C-alpha cells in the first residue's frame, strides 16, 4: 500500500536530505556555461546546460530527486515541494526541529475553507504570503522552487477523501480561485516567485473505495463531461494563467493512464491550450508510472516500458515515493532503445527552463526574491491573514437567534474531539504551524469559564468502550451554554481513504442527542468534511450550527470571533450537502454528472434534493439584494461576439457579457459582508438542462446597517455557454434567467433574451478514433 500523503507526516521532522542548494554561477564550475548568463534567453540557457550533460547525468536527473552533475557543478535538486495552504512537509522541504529559524511556517485554512469565503482577493493575499515564505525557505537552502500545488480536481462526490484539498464542486468557482491563487504563488513579474503545479490532470477523485483503488481505476468520462466539468480549472491554469507545471494523475482516462495519455498531455494541454510559451513541464503523481505495470493498469509490461511510455507521451519527470521500489527504470528504457536521447533532452529542457524562469541560476544577477528571509515568515500580517481567512470561510447553517452569543458571566462546556485538537485543524498536506489556537486555547485567551470534555470520532453506537458520554454530560451539566465541536477528520476521509457513509458518525450523533435533551442552548460547530445534517437541522433543541472545515492554525480563535459576534459570518458552502442515502444511489466510480434512469445527478447543477444547497450560508443581519440595471434585455449573439476586443480577450469564451452588477442592502442591525452568487438557468442547448449554473460571484465587504454595497460581477461568455455532446462550448440563443443568491426568499431574477444563430466559442479536441 502506498500512502503518499501519509508518508509526508514523517517528513515533519528535520530532514537533512531536503532542500536544494543553489548553483554557484560566480565561482562554481557552471560559471562559464551559458546557463549562468542572465542576458541569454531561458531556452538558450537551458539548452546549454542539457548539452553539457552526458547521458548518465541526464538519466539521473529525470526523477524528482535529481542528483545533479558534480562534474559540472550542478547541485542535486528536489522537485517535490508542497504548499497547499502553507509551506508543507515534503521531500524537498526541511523544517528545523531544534526550534528557532525555519522551525515553522504559517498554516492557513485548508483549501475548502478558504474557498468558502468566495473572495478571490483574499485567495491572492494568502497565496502571496505562502510564496513569500516558500522563497524564504528556498533562499535558506531548505526548500526548492517547485511546489506541487494546487489540487483543483472538482469535488463532485462527498465520499472522496481528498475533497477538502480542493476549492469545491463548481468549475467556475474553482477557476476564479485558481486564477487568484496562481497570481499569488507565481507572482506577476518576469521571474517566477515559485513554480506552481496544477494537479491532478485529469478526472481524479477516487482514492480507495470498496475494493477500487486510484492506482487501478479507469475513469470513463464522456467528451461532454470532460470539457464541461473536469477540465475547465486546468484550462484556467494552462491557457489563461500559464502556470509553470502540471501533474498527471494516478487514474486512467478512458483506458489510458493519465501519465501516458498523449490526448491529455499533448492534444489538449500543449496543443489545444497552447501550453508551450514557457516550455513548461509535467510531473507524474508519485509512483504513478509504476502503476502502468500488470498488477495495476496493465498498460506496460516492464518498468522500462512504463518509463518509456510516460516520457514519450509527454511526462517530463517522475515523482517517486522513497521506500517503494522498483524505481523508474529510465536507464533500462534508454538501453533498450525504448526512450531516445531526444525525448530525454526534451524533458530536461522543460525542467531546467522552469528553474531558470524562477531565477535559480541567477546568482550573478540576484533579483528581489533572493532577499526574502526568515524575517518574512509568520509575520504579524501573516498571522492576521490566517485568522481572517478562517473567519471569512466559516458558514452559518442554522441559527434560532441565539448567535451571536454574549458570554459575559456565562460558563460554557466545550465538548467534542475537535475542542482541543491541534494538528487535525490543519487537514492534509500541512507543515508545522507556529501555534495551534484551538477552541480550548481561544476560550482561555478570552478568560472564559469553561469545562472541557472530549468526544468520539467515528465510533459506533452503542459502544462497549464508551468513555465519552459521562464526562460530556457532566461538563454540560455545569454550563450555561454547550458548544459541541465535532464532525469528521482525516481518520475518516483523507488521501488513500474514501468514505462509505456521509451520515454523522453514530456515536457523535447519539452524544449530541443526549446533550440536546438537557434543554440548554446548544451550538454545534462541525469541522472536517460535509455530513448529512438533517438530524441536527430538524432538532429544535440544537440552537445553531456552523461549518468550519479545516480552519488552520487560528481555527479556534476564528470560531469564537464568529460565535461572540466579533465577526459576522458570510461564508457560503462550496459544495452540496447530500442526504445520507445518496451513497446508495450512485457509486463513487460513476463519473457522469447528468441524472439518468439509473443514477441521480451530481452537484447542484443536476441534483435537486440536497439537505443544504451549494452556496448556502446565513448571516447575523438581513440583506435585500438586487441586480443592477442590465443595459439590454435582448442581445444579438453575433453582435456580442463582434463587439469583443480580441486583442484583449484572446479567446471567444473569455469575452465579457455586458456588465452584471449587484446591490446588497443591509436591512438588519449588524455590519456584515455579503457574497453575491450569480446563477443562470434556462432551456437552451442540449437536453437535459441544468437546474442552474454559477456564472459569477463577488464578496462585498463591510456593509453597515442601513447602507448598500454595490459591486460588478464579472461574467464571461464561456460560462454562459453550454457544452454539446462532442465537448464543444456553444453559445445558444434562448432565454437566460439570471438568478441572484440561493433559496427562495429575497431572490432576484432578470431574464435576458439572446437571439440569432448559435456560435461555437471553443472546439474541443476529439479523442483518438473520434472524428
XYZ file of C-alpha atoms in Angstrom:
771
model
C 0.000 0.000 0.000
C 1.295 3.441 -0.888
C 0.305 6.434 1.215
C 1.781 9.483 -0.484
C 0.047 11.993 1.730
C 0.516 9.927 4.869
C 4.187 9.460 4.068
C 4.574 13.223 4.308
C 3.923 13.117 8.039
C 7.305 11.523 8.726
C 8.990 14.447 6.988
C 7.775 16.978 9.518
C 10.957 16.498 11.474
C 14.209 17.935 10.173
C 15.236 16.133 7.011
C 18.887 16.812 6.172
C 18.374 15.494 2.621
C 15.643 18.031 1.955
C 16.124 21.411 0.382
C 18.033 22.336 -2.731
C 21.414 24.057 -2.728
C 21.515 26.865 -5.262
C 24.113 26.606 -8.052
C 27.172 28.856 -7.845
C 27.197 30.918 -11.020
C 30.003 33.173 -9.754
C 32.822 30.909 -8.670
C 31.484 27.443 -9.453
C 32.132 25.185 -12.413
C 28.906 26.353 -14.060
C 30.061 29.960 -14.183
C 31.417 29.573 -17.721
C 28.270 27.838 -19.005
C 25.606 29.888 -20.788
C 23.142 28.607 -18.182
C 24.570 31.322 -15.911
C 24.286 34.105 -18.490
C 21.267 36.106 -17.408
C 21.370 38.059 -20.676
C 20.595 34.907 -22.680
C 17.037 33.689 -23.174
C 15.715 30.896 -20.919
C 15.502 28.348 -23.792
C 19.101 29.070 -24.825
C 20.321 28.830 -21.238
C 18.514 25.527 -20.658
C 19.884 24.097 -23.914
C 23.434 24.968 -22.877
C 23.089 23.057 -19.633
C 21.461 20.000 -21.197
C 24.085 19.905 -23.944
C 26.826 19.836 -21.300
C 25.361 16.773 -19.545
C 26.440 13.299 -20.584
C 23.841 10.570 -20.949
C 24.497 9.111 -17.495
C 23.959 12.518 -15.887
C 20.844 13.095 -17.956
C 19.259 9.850 -16.790
C 19.935 10.588 -13.106
C 18.100 13.902 -13.377
C 14.840 12.585 -14.829
C 13.204 11.831 -11.468
C 12.052 14.126 -8.681
C 15.162 13.714 -6.505
C 17.574 14.764 -9.244
C 21.216 14.015 -8.477
C 22.654 16.961 -10.393
C 26.085 16.666 -12.001
C 29.053 17.125 -9.704
C 31.373 17.290 -12.703
C 29.628 20.458 -13.896
C 28.870 21.964 -10.506
C 25.146 21.291 -10.899
C 23.810 20.528 -7.416
C 21.146 17.930 -6.643
C 17.590 19.250 -6.710
C 14.385 18.056 -5.057
C 11.417 18.856 -7.313
C 8.826 17.615 -4.804
C 7.884 20.515 -2.526
C 4.398 21.138 -1.101
C 2.498 24.307 -0.166
C -1.228 23.574 -0.378
C -2.148 26.023 2.396
C 1.300 26.939 3.673
C 4.832 25.576 3.257
C 4.359 21.884 3.968
C 6.132 18.618 4.655
C 7.642 17.023 1.546
C 10.946 15.542 0.407
C 12.134 18.960 -0.758
C 11.152 20.933 2.348
C 13.023 20.807 5.638
C 11.757 22.217 8.940
C 14.257 22.892 11.691
C 13.189 20.557 14.511
C 15.512 22.210 17.025
C 13.379 25.347 17.126
C 14.199 28.882 16.093
C 14.520 29.913 12.482
C 12.632 27.839 9.905
C 11.026 25.653 12.561
C 7.552 26.539 11.270
C 5.534 28.324 8.590
C 2.123 29.975 8.576
C -0.631 27.377 8.194
C -3.689 28.913 6.580
C -7.089 27.222 6.428
C -7.124 24.291 4.060
C -8.446 24.909 0.580
C -12.099 24.044 1.140
C -12.433 26.554 3.991
C -10.608 29.343 2.182
C -12.755 28.716 -0.884
C -15.921 29.079 1.217
C -15.079 32.770 1.636
C -15.775 33.230 -2.105
C -13.217 36.037 -2.229
C -10.559 35.944 -4.951
C -8.720 38.920 -3.466
C -8.339 37.045 -0.176
C -7.089 33.965 -2.021
C -4.438 36.085 -3.736
C -3.274 37.588 -0.434
C -2.961 34.156 1.171
C -1.051 32.758 -1.812
C 1.257 35.764 -1.857
C 2.219 35.119 1.773
C 2.696 31.401 1.109
C 5.054 32.067 -1.812
C 6.982 34.620 0.236
C 7.527 32.066 2.981
C 8.383 29.404 0.387
C 11.030 31.722 -1.060
C 12.461 32.281 2.413
C 12.840 28.526 2.905
C 14.355 28.194 -0.549
C 16.826 31.026 -0.013
C 17.973 29.276 3.164
C 18.565 26.048 1.243
C 15.649 24.327 2.989
C 13.295 24.007 0.012
C 13.175 24.106 -3.740
C 11.300 26.470 -6.025
C 8.777 23.967 -7.405
C 5.607 23.499 -5.368
C 3.216 20.732 -6.350
C 0.057 22.652 -5.543
C -2.865 23.399 -6.076
C -5.234 20.420 -6.154
C -8.031 21.596 -8.452
C -9.984 18.454 -9.250
C -13.700 19.254 -8.876
C -15.170 17.785 -5.670
C -18.266 16.161 -7.152
C -18.882 13.382 -4.611
C -18.809 13.848 -0.812
C -17.159 10.455 -0.287
C -13.868 11.498 -1.896
C -11.157 11.556 0.770
C -9.215 14.487 -0.694
C -12.105 16.822 -1.336
C -11.020 19.218 1.408
C -7.836 19.913 -0.579
C -9.938 21.428 -3.379
C -11.998 24.627 -3.777
C -15.247 22.660 -4.069
C -17.616 21.278 -6.666
C -18.177 24.119 -9.126
C -15.745 24.669 -12.035
C -16.442 28.421 -12.351
C -15.691 28.907 -8.660
C -12.572 26.750 -8.950
C -11.368 28.769 -11.948
C -11.694 32.023 -10.019
C -9.901 30.542 -7.021
C -7.111 29.126 -9.198
C -6.549 32.349 -11.126
C -6.102 34.319 -7.912
C -4.020 31.626 -6.247
C -1.574 31.300 -9.142
C -1.087 35.056 -9.300
C -0.144 34.991 -5.634
C 2.089 31.926 -5.865
C 3.944 32.631 -9.091
C 3.844 36.411 -8.880
C 3.315 38.928 -11.643
C 6.950 39.579 -12.551
C 9.162 38.131 -15.251
C 10.909 35.991 -12.640
C 8.517 33.469 -11.114
C 8.243 33.734 -7.354
C 7.738 29.966 -7.184
C 6.688 27.404 -9.763
C 3.148 26.206 -9.064
C 1.752 22.871 -10.252
C -1.869 22.268 -11.171
C -2.928 18.736 -10.251
C -4.192 16.083 -10.821
C -4.674 16.001 -14.589
C -7.344 14.697 -15.044
C -10.669 13.204 -13.812
C -9.145 12.187 -10.493
C -11.482 11.959 -7.491
C -11.243 8.437 -6.085
C -8.787 7.053 -3.535
C -9.749 3.657 -2.177
C -13.409 2.694 -2.240
C -14.971 -0.749 -1.917
C -12.001 -2.520 -3.475
C -11.360 0.070 -6.191
C -8.067 1.958 -5.803
C -6.807 5.020 -7.612
C -3.768 3.142 -8.932
C -6.035 0.850 -10.983
C -9.097 2.981 -11.570
C -10.145 3.716 -15.141
C -12.284 6.862 -15.212
C -14.784 6.529 -18.052
C -15.731 10.084 -18.996
C -17.656 11.430 -21.974
C -16.216 14.286 -24.011
C -19.132 16.403 -22.835
C -18.395 15.899 -19.128
C -14.646 16.155 -19.648
C -14.933 19.512 -21.422
C -17.733 20.890 -19.283
C -16.751 19.770 -15.789
C -13.405 18.064 -15.297
C -11.132 20.265 -17.432
C -12.125 23.968 -17.073
C -9.966 24.532 -13.959
C -6.981 23.071 -15.800
C -7.713 25.240 -18.817
C -7.506 28.228 -16.498
C -4.115 27.021 -15.289
C -2.649 26.293 -18.706
C -4.157 28.561 -21.320
C -5.097 31.586 -19.243
C -2.742 31.637 -16.216
C 0.189 29.913 -17.954
C 1.169 28.004 -14.832
C 4.704 26.611 -14.673
C 3.893 22.947 -14.134
C 1.218 20.242 -14.283
C 0.907 16.891 -12.520
C -0.713 13.968 -14.318
C -2.865 11.726 -12.164
C -2.898 8.095 -10.980
C -6.067 7.066 -12.753
C -6.539 6.061 -16.344
C -8.861 8.105 -18.533
C -10.952 6.045 -20.932
C -8.438 3.220 -20.897
C -5.116 5.086 -20.946
C -3.171 6.008 -17.789
C -3.197 9.789 -17.483
C 0.616 9.955 -17.379
C 0.777 8.018 -20.668
C -2.003 9.933 -22.405
C -0.903 11.933 -25.435
C -4.534 13.015 -25.746
C -4.412 14.755 -22.363
C -0.835 15.965 -22.316
C -0.265 16.818 -25.967
C -3.560 17.179 -27.849
C -5.369 19.108 -25.108
C -2.762 20.594 -22.795
C 0.067 21.597 -25.110
C -1.667 21.991 -28.474
C -5.263 22.988 -27.778
C -4.428 25.190 -24.778
C -1.095 26.261 -26.264
C 0.746 25.490 -23.028
C 4.079 25.863 -24.755
C 5.014 29.505 -24.302
C 7.452 28.795 -21.455
C 8.295 25.184 -22.318
C 6.587 24.109 -19.100
C 6.984 20.670 -17.546
C 4.725 17.824 -16.407
C 5.451 15.632 -13.402
C 3.764 12.343 -12.695
C 1.944 11.810 -9.441
C 4.080 9.869 -7.004
C 4.839 6.355 -8.289
C 2.102 6.754 -10.906
C 4.387 5.415 -13.638
C 4.812 2.165 -11.695
C 1.045 1.879 -11.942
C 1.338 1.225 -15.690
C 2.501 -2.317 -14.824
C 0.376 -5.503 -14.991
C -0.676 -5.529 -11.329
C -2.273 -2.098 -11.743
C -3.332 -0.578 -15.102
C -1.699 -3.366 -17.108
C -0.679 -0.828 -19.744
C 3.070 -1.563 -19.777
C 4.671 -4.930 -19.155
C 8.040 -3.934 -17.697
C 9.400 -0.991 -15.667
C 11.484 0.043 -18.670
C 8.414 0.067 -20.925
C 6.489 2.047 -18.302
C 9.197 4.703 -18.129
C 9.318 4.945 -21.913
C 5.528 5.147 -22.208
C 5.436 8.036 -19.738
C 8.261 10.133 -21.162
C 7.332 9.506 -24.781
C 3.765 10.665 -24.064
C 4.936 13.944 -22.534
C 5.642 13.330 -18.846
C 8.917 15.109 -18.008
C 9.779 13.901 -14.534
C 8.537 11.076 -12.340
C 7.747 11.528 -8.677
C 8.954 8.589 -6.608
C 7.931 7.832 -3.026
C 11.048 6.843 -1.061
C 10.998 3.242 0.064
C 8.757 1.859 -2.683
C 10.932 0.089 -5.292
C 11.288 -0.520 -8.140
C 12.354 2.973 -9.084
C 11.525 4.313 -12.526
C 13.675 2.376 -14.986
C 14.796 5.209 -17.238
C 18.189 3.539 -17.676
C 16.579 0.338 -18.929
C 14.285 2.304 -21.209
C 17.258 4.081 -22.774
C 19.447 0.973 -23.016
C 16.629 -0.947 -24.706
C 16.131 1.884 -27.223
C 12.606 2.500 -25.912
C 13.498 6.049 -24.887
C 15.540 8.272 -27.181
C 18.041 10.869 -26.076
C 15.986 13.484 -27.904
C 12.994 12.714 -25.661
C 15.240 12.776 -22.595
C 16.613 16.160 -23.684
C 13.073 17.484 -24.235
C 12.142 16.627 -20.661
C 15.306 18.122 -19.176
C 14.945 21.295 -21.224
C 11.473 21.794 -19.821
C 12.542 21.094 -16.240
C 15.559 23.378 -16.223
C 13.887 26.150 -18.177
C 11.340 26.235 -15.365
C 14.119 26.749 -12.822
C 15.703 29.419 -14.993
C 12.406 31.311 -15.092
C 12.360 31.172 -11.287
C 15.858 32.674 -11.060
C 17.537 29.519 -9.765
C 20.697 30.126 -11.836
C 20.836 33.910 -11.320
C 23.420 34.289 -8.563
C 25.359 36.715 -10.781
C 22.312 38.977 -11.046
C 20.146 38.478 -7.980
C 16.574 39.678 -8.004
C 14.459 40.896 -5.055
C 13.049 37.446 -4.345
C 16.523 36.295 -3.282
C 16.423 38.815 -0.422
C 13.407 37.189 1.245
C 14.488 35.775 4.596
C 13.244 34.242 7.851
C 12.089 37.682 8.997
C 9.261 37.432 6.450
C 7.928 34.119 7.770
C 4.995 34.109 10.209
C 4.809 37.871 10.337
C 2.014 39.668 12.215
C 0.407 40.246 8.805
C 0.518 36.520 8.047
C -0.955 35.652 11.435
C -3.772 38.149 10.959
C -4.453 36.801 7.476
C -4.595 33.220 8.770
C -7.203 34.310 11.307
C -9.186 36.388 8.817
C -9.301 33.653 6.191
C -10.505 31.110 8.769
C -13.212 33.516 9.922
C -14.269 34.502 6.417
C -14.597 30.844 5.388
C -16.927 29.777 8.188
C -20.526 29.129 7.163
C -23.576 29.606 9.383
C -26.013 26.774 8.637
C -28.618 27.204 11.368
C -29.463 29.870 13.928
C -32.586 30.154 16.050
C -31.485 33.607 17.124
C -29.050 32.537 19.820
C -25.997 33.662 17.850
C -24.110 35.820 18.351
C -23.613 34.855 21.993
C -22.815 37.217 24.839
C -20.664 35.013 27.047
C -20.228 37.562 29.800
C -20.595 35.832 33.180
C -21.538 32.592 31.473
C -19.996 29.160 31.855
C -19.591 27.122 28.694
C -18.989 23.457 28.001
C -16.505 22.697 25.221
C -17.272 19.169 24.106
C -16.066 17.031 21.235
C -12.940 15.640 19.638
C -12.199 18.944 17.893
C -12.345 21.042 21.083
C -8.677 20.639 21.970
C -7.392 19.435 18.580
C -4.010 20.513 17.293
C -2.702 19.042 14.040
C -6.148 17.841 12.866
C -7.188 21.501 12.459
C -4.797 21.777 9.519
C -6.024 18.918 7.330
C -3.861 17.279 4.693
C -0.606 18.478 3.160
C 0.414 20.611 6.111
C 3.635 21.860 7.596
C 4.454 22.891 11.151
C 2.497 25.973 12.254
C 3.845 28.439 14.819
C 0.976 27.577 17.172
C -2.398 25.846 17.430
C -5.070 28.306 18.518
C -7.789 25.693 19.033
C -11.143 26.276 20.787
C -9.815 25.462 24.278
C -6.933 27.882 23.730
C -9.290 30.574 22.405
C -11.620 30.207 25.394
C -8.650 30.519 27.721
C -7.467 33.674 25.970
C -10.950 35.166 26.418
C -10.831 34.362 30.149
C -13.991 32.330 29.821
C -15.123 29.902 32.465
C -15.435 26.553 30.734
C -15.495 22.811 31.238
C -13.920 20.603 28.615
C -14.696 17.027 27.657
C -13.551 15.174 24.560
C -15.832 13.047 22.424
C -15.966 10.165 19.951
C -14.766 10.422 16.372
C -16.017 7.515 14.281
C -17.040 5.014 16.928
C -20.303 3.164 16.565
C -23.280 3.443 18.901
C -23.809 1.774 21.223
C -20.156 1.181 22.059
C -18.890 -1.159 24.786
C -15.998 1.251 25.272
C -17.993 4.458 25.763
C -15.603 6.695 27.679
C -17.071 9.978 26.499
C -20.779 10.267 27.317
C -20.497 10.549 31.088
C -17.702 13.189 31.054
C -19.507 15.165 28.357
C -22.820 15.217 30.216
C -21.013 16.119 33.431
C -19.313 19.085 31.749
C -22.576 20.161 30.102
C -24.499 19.992 33.387
C -22.184 22.639 34.855
C -22.516 25.030 31.913
C -24.940 27.706 30.770
C -24.135 27.114 27.110
C -22.920 23.965 25.335
C -20.554 24.213 22.400
C -20.108 20.887 20.611
C -17.137 20.640 18.255
C -17.379 17.541 16.108
C -17.609 16.159 12.609
C -15.124 14.245 10.505
C -11.335 14.408 10.414
C -8.508 12.771 8.481
C -9.115 9.453 10.225
C -12.457 9.339 8.364
C -11.634 10.938 4.996
C -8.147 11.613 3.644
C -5.716 10.710 0.902
C -5.993 6.975 0.220
C -9.173 6.921 2.323
C -12.635 7.455 0.835
C -15.830 7.213 2.867
C -18.720 4.798 2.593
C -21.016 6.834 4.838
C -21.787 10.551 4.782
C -24.018 10.403 7.857
C -22.931 11.827 11.199
C -20.869 9.135 12.986
C -23.411 7.310 15.132
C -21.618 7.803 18.449
C -21.340 11.546 17.835
C -24.995 11.781 16.873
C -26.024 9.860 19.987
C -23.959 12.166 22.201
C -25.443 15.225 20.506
C -28.948 13.871 21.075
C -28.203 13.406 24.773
C -26.743 16.912 25.067
C -29.755 18.423 23.318
C -32.081 16.770 25.811
C -30.559 18.841 28.622
C -32.567 21.801 27.377
C -29.630 24.195 27.380
C -28.509 26.384 24.475
C -26.506 24.072 22.224
C -24.301 25.355 19.408
C -22.699 22.816 17.081
C -19.538 23.618 15.160
C -18.825 20.983 12.541
C -15.288 20.695 11.251
C -13.870 18.464 8.543
C -15.991 17.379 5.588
C -19.713 17.595 4.949
C -22.137 15.105 6.505
C -25.919 14.854 6.404
C -27.040 17.486 8.915
C -30.726 16.590 8.751
C -30.921 15.276 12.353
C -29.365 18.500 13.682
C -31.269 20.915 11.469
C -34.571 19.326 12.474
C -33.796 19.110 16.206
C -35.367 22.161 17.918
C -33.042 21.725 20.897
C -29.975 22.374 18.741
C -29.851 26.150 18.658
C -27.282 26.893 15.981
C -24.853 25.209 13.644
C -21.628 26.308 11.951
C -19.275 24.655 9.486
C -15.565 25.460 9.683
C -13.871 22.790 7.541
C -10.147 22.663 8.309
C -9.545 26.188 9.672
C -5.764 26.106 10.195
C -3.581 27.477 12.955
C -6.128 30.057 14.169
C -9.290 27.978 13.831
C -10.366 28.177 17.476
C -9.915 31.938 17.658
C -11.842 32.349 14.417
C -14.655 30.198 15.741
C -15.067 32.294 18.873
C -14.866 35.502 16.817
C -17.941 34.279 14.938
C -19.804 32.848 17.932
C -19.396 36.004 20.014
C -20.202 38.346 17.141
C -16.786 39.963 16.925
C -17.087 38.974 13.275
C -20.234 38.276 11.279
C -20.494 35.075 9.212
C -20.753 35.475 5.455
C -19.172 32.286 4.066
C -21.050 30.053 1.633
C -20.987 26.301 1.150
C -18.638 25.448 -1.742
C -20.273 22.016 -2.054
C -23.687 20.387 -1.856
C -24.706 18.716 1.415
C -26.276 15.421 0.355
C -28.669 13.184 2.287
C -27.084 10.078 3.786
C -28.856 7.727 1.356
C -27.172 9.391 -1.628
C -24.297 6.925 -1.266
C -26.716 4.069 -2.006
C -28.000 5.698 -5.185
C -24.790 6.165 -7.164
C -21.358 4.525 -6.961
C -18.277 6.649 -6.394
C -16.871 5.174 -9.607
C -19.621 6.742 -11.740
C -18.075 9.758 -13.477
C -21.218 11.072 -15.191
C -22.817 14.274 -13.917
C -26.251 14.212 -15.511
C -29.141 12.242 -13.994
C -30.245 9.054 -15.716
C -32.777 6.300 -15.163
C -30.092 4.518 -13.099
C -28.467 7.325 -11.106
C -29.320 10.721 -9.658
C -27.383 13.742 -10.845
C -24.267 15.152 -9.227
C -23.619 18.665 -7.902
C -26.149 21.458 -7.579
C -26.439 21.717 -11.375
C -28.057 18.288 -11.695
C -29.226 17.269 -8.193
C -32.209 18.915 -6.532
C -32.758 17.017 -3.272
C -29.940 18.431 -1.176
C -30.013 18.810 2.593
C -28.342 22.184 2.079
C -27.520 23.560 -1.377
C -24.251 24.744 -2.815
C -23.881 28.424 -1.940
C -25.947 28.249 1.251
C -24.964 30.486 4.148
C -26.798 32.548 6.770
C -25.935 35.941 8.287
C -26.402 37.746 11.590
C -28.185 40.505 9.712
C -30.660 40.655 6.836
C -29.993 41.670 3.255
C -32.066 42.754 0.317
C -30.030 42.030 -2.787
C -30.915 43.096 -6.308
C -29.327 43.147 -9.715
C -28.306 46.498 -11.086
C -29.871 47.652 -14.332
C -28.964 45.497 -17.346
C -28.125 47.568 -20.415
C -30.283 45.425 -22.706
C -32.778 42.645 -22.157
C -32.460 41.432 -25.758
C -28.958 40.827 -27.137
C -27.864 39.627 -30.580
C -25.257 36.876 -30.221
C -23.290 37.861 -33.334
C -23.084 41.496 -32.223
C -21.998 40.336 -28.785
C -19.125 38.372 -30.306
C -18.244 41.098 -32.801
C -18.040 43.677 -30.027
C -15.410 41.716 -28.142
C -11.888 43.163 -28.313
C -9.922 40.064 -29.271
C -6.643 41.853 -28.695
C -7.614 41.966 -25.010
C -9.679 38.784 -24.805
C -7.724 36.309 -26.888
C -10.338 33.574 -26.754
C -14.025 33.929 -27.549
C -15.090 32.170 -24.351
C -13.314 34.892 -22.320
C -15.282 37.699 -23.950
C -17.248 39.549 -21.262
C -21.005 39.617 -21.031
C -22.362 43.168 -20.606
C -21.820 44.254 -17.043
C -23.667 42.401 -14.309
C -23.796 44.289 -11.028
C -25.287 43.536 -7.632
C -26.630 45.881 -4.966
C -26.860 44.461 -1.440
C -28.681 46.497 1.195
C -28.120 45.683 4.865
C -31.600 45.885 6.394
C -30.554 44.437 9.751
C -28.584 45.646 12.721
C -25.047 44.287 12.280
C -22.141 45.011 9.965
C -21.581 42.135 7.593
C -20.044 41.035 4.316
C -22.310 39.680 1.606
C -21.346 37.109 -1.012
C -23.194 37.702 -4.275
C -23.703 34.475 -6.204
C -24.968 34.890 -9.767
C -26.510 31.870 -11.489
C -28.232 31.416 -14.842
C -30.914 28.942 -15.818
C -32.895 28.253 -18.939
C -33.886 25.759 -21.615
C -31.295 26.180 -24.328
C -28.620 23.909 -25.704
C -28.631 20.116 -25.367
C -31.001 18.294 -23.052
C -31.133 17.696 -20.151
C -30.986 21.285 -18.945
C -29.083 22.051 -15.731
C -31.128 23.323 -12.801
C -28.890 26.393 -12.735
C -25.237 27.259 -13.291
C -22.950 29.607 -11.384
C -21.559 32.250 -13.737
C -20.021 34.738 -11.296
C -19.512 35.695 -7.679
C -18.213 38.575 -5.589
C -17.757 39.172 -1.868
C -18.908 42.677 -0.938
C -17.236 43.659 2.315
C -18.228 45.668 5.385
C -21.800 46.701 4.625
C -23.091 48.693 7.582
C -26.729 48.592 8.733
C -28.835 50.892 6.608
C -26.243 51.038 3.847
C -25.951 49.400 0.438
C -22.884 47.756 -1.020
C -22.524 47.503 -4.777
C -20.109 45.571 -6.957
C -19.711 44.393 -10.537
C -19.728 40.620 -11.009
C -17.641 39.575 -13.968
C -19.416 37.108 -16.281
C -17.790 35.708 -19.431
C -19.476 34.145 -22.429
C -17.830 30.762 -21.938
C -19.516 30.355 -18.568
C -22.922 31.242 -20.052
C -22.453 28.736 -22.858
C -23.425 25.075 -22.861
C -21.296 22.128 -23.942
C -22.536 19.781 -26.661
C -22.016 16.013 -26.862
C -18.670 16.424 -28.616
C -17.390 18.753 -25.910
C -17.680 21.956 -27.951
C -18.602 25.082 -25.980
C -21.521 26.770 -27.707
C -23.427 29.978 -27.006
C -27.039 29.198 -27.877
C -29.987 31.527 -28.419
C -32.644 31.411 -25.737
C -33.900 32.978 -22.533
C -31.160 33.238 -19.907
C -32.633 33.883 -16.498
C -30.075 35.437 -14.175
C -30.686 34.387 -10.576
C -29.134 36.089 -7.558
C -28.311 34.014 -4.462
C -29.731 30.668 -3.292
C -33.056 29.868 -1.667
C -36.366 31.477 -2.448
C -36.666 34.416 -0.052
C -35.470 37.707 -1.473
C -34.091 36.103 -4.619
C -33.826 38.440 -7.586
C -34.226 37.293 -11.182
C -33.775 39.015 -14.540
C -34.459 37.361 -17.915
C -32.156 38.160 -20.849
C -33.004 37.015 -24.367
C -30.084 36.007 -26.598
C -31.168 36.000 -30.224
C -29.641 34.969 -33.531
C -27.661 31.911 -34.523
C -25.623 29.850 -32.108
C -21.860 30.394 -32.021
C -19.197 27.827 -31.204
C -16.848 29.532 -28.749
C -14.436 26.627 -28.438
C -13.983 23.464 -30.486
C -12.937 20.591 -28.255
C -10.202 18.186 -29.447
C -11.692 14.790 -30.150
C -10.162 11.693 -28.564
C -8.256 9.194 -30.714
C -10.524 7.353 -33.094
C -13.248 10.009 -32.985
C -13.552 12.423 -35.877
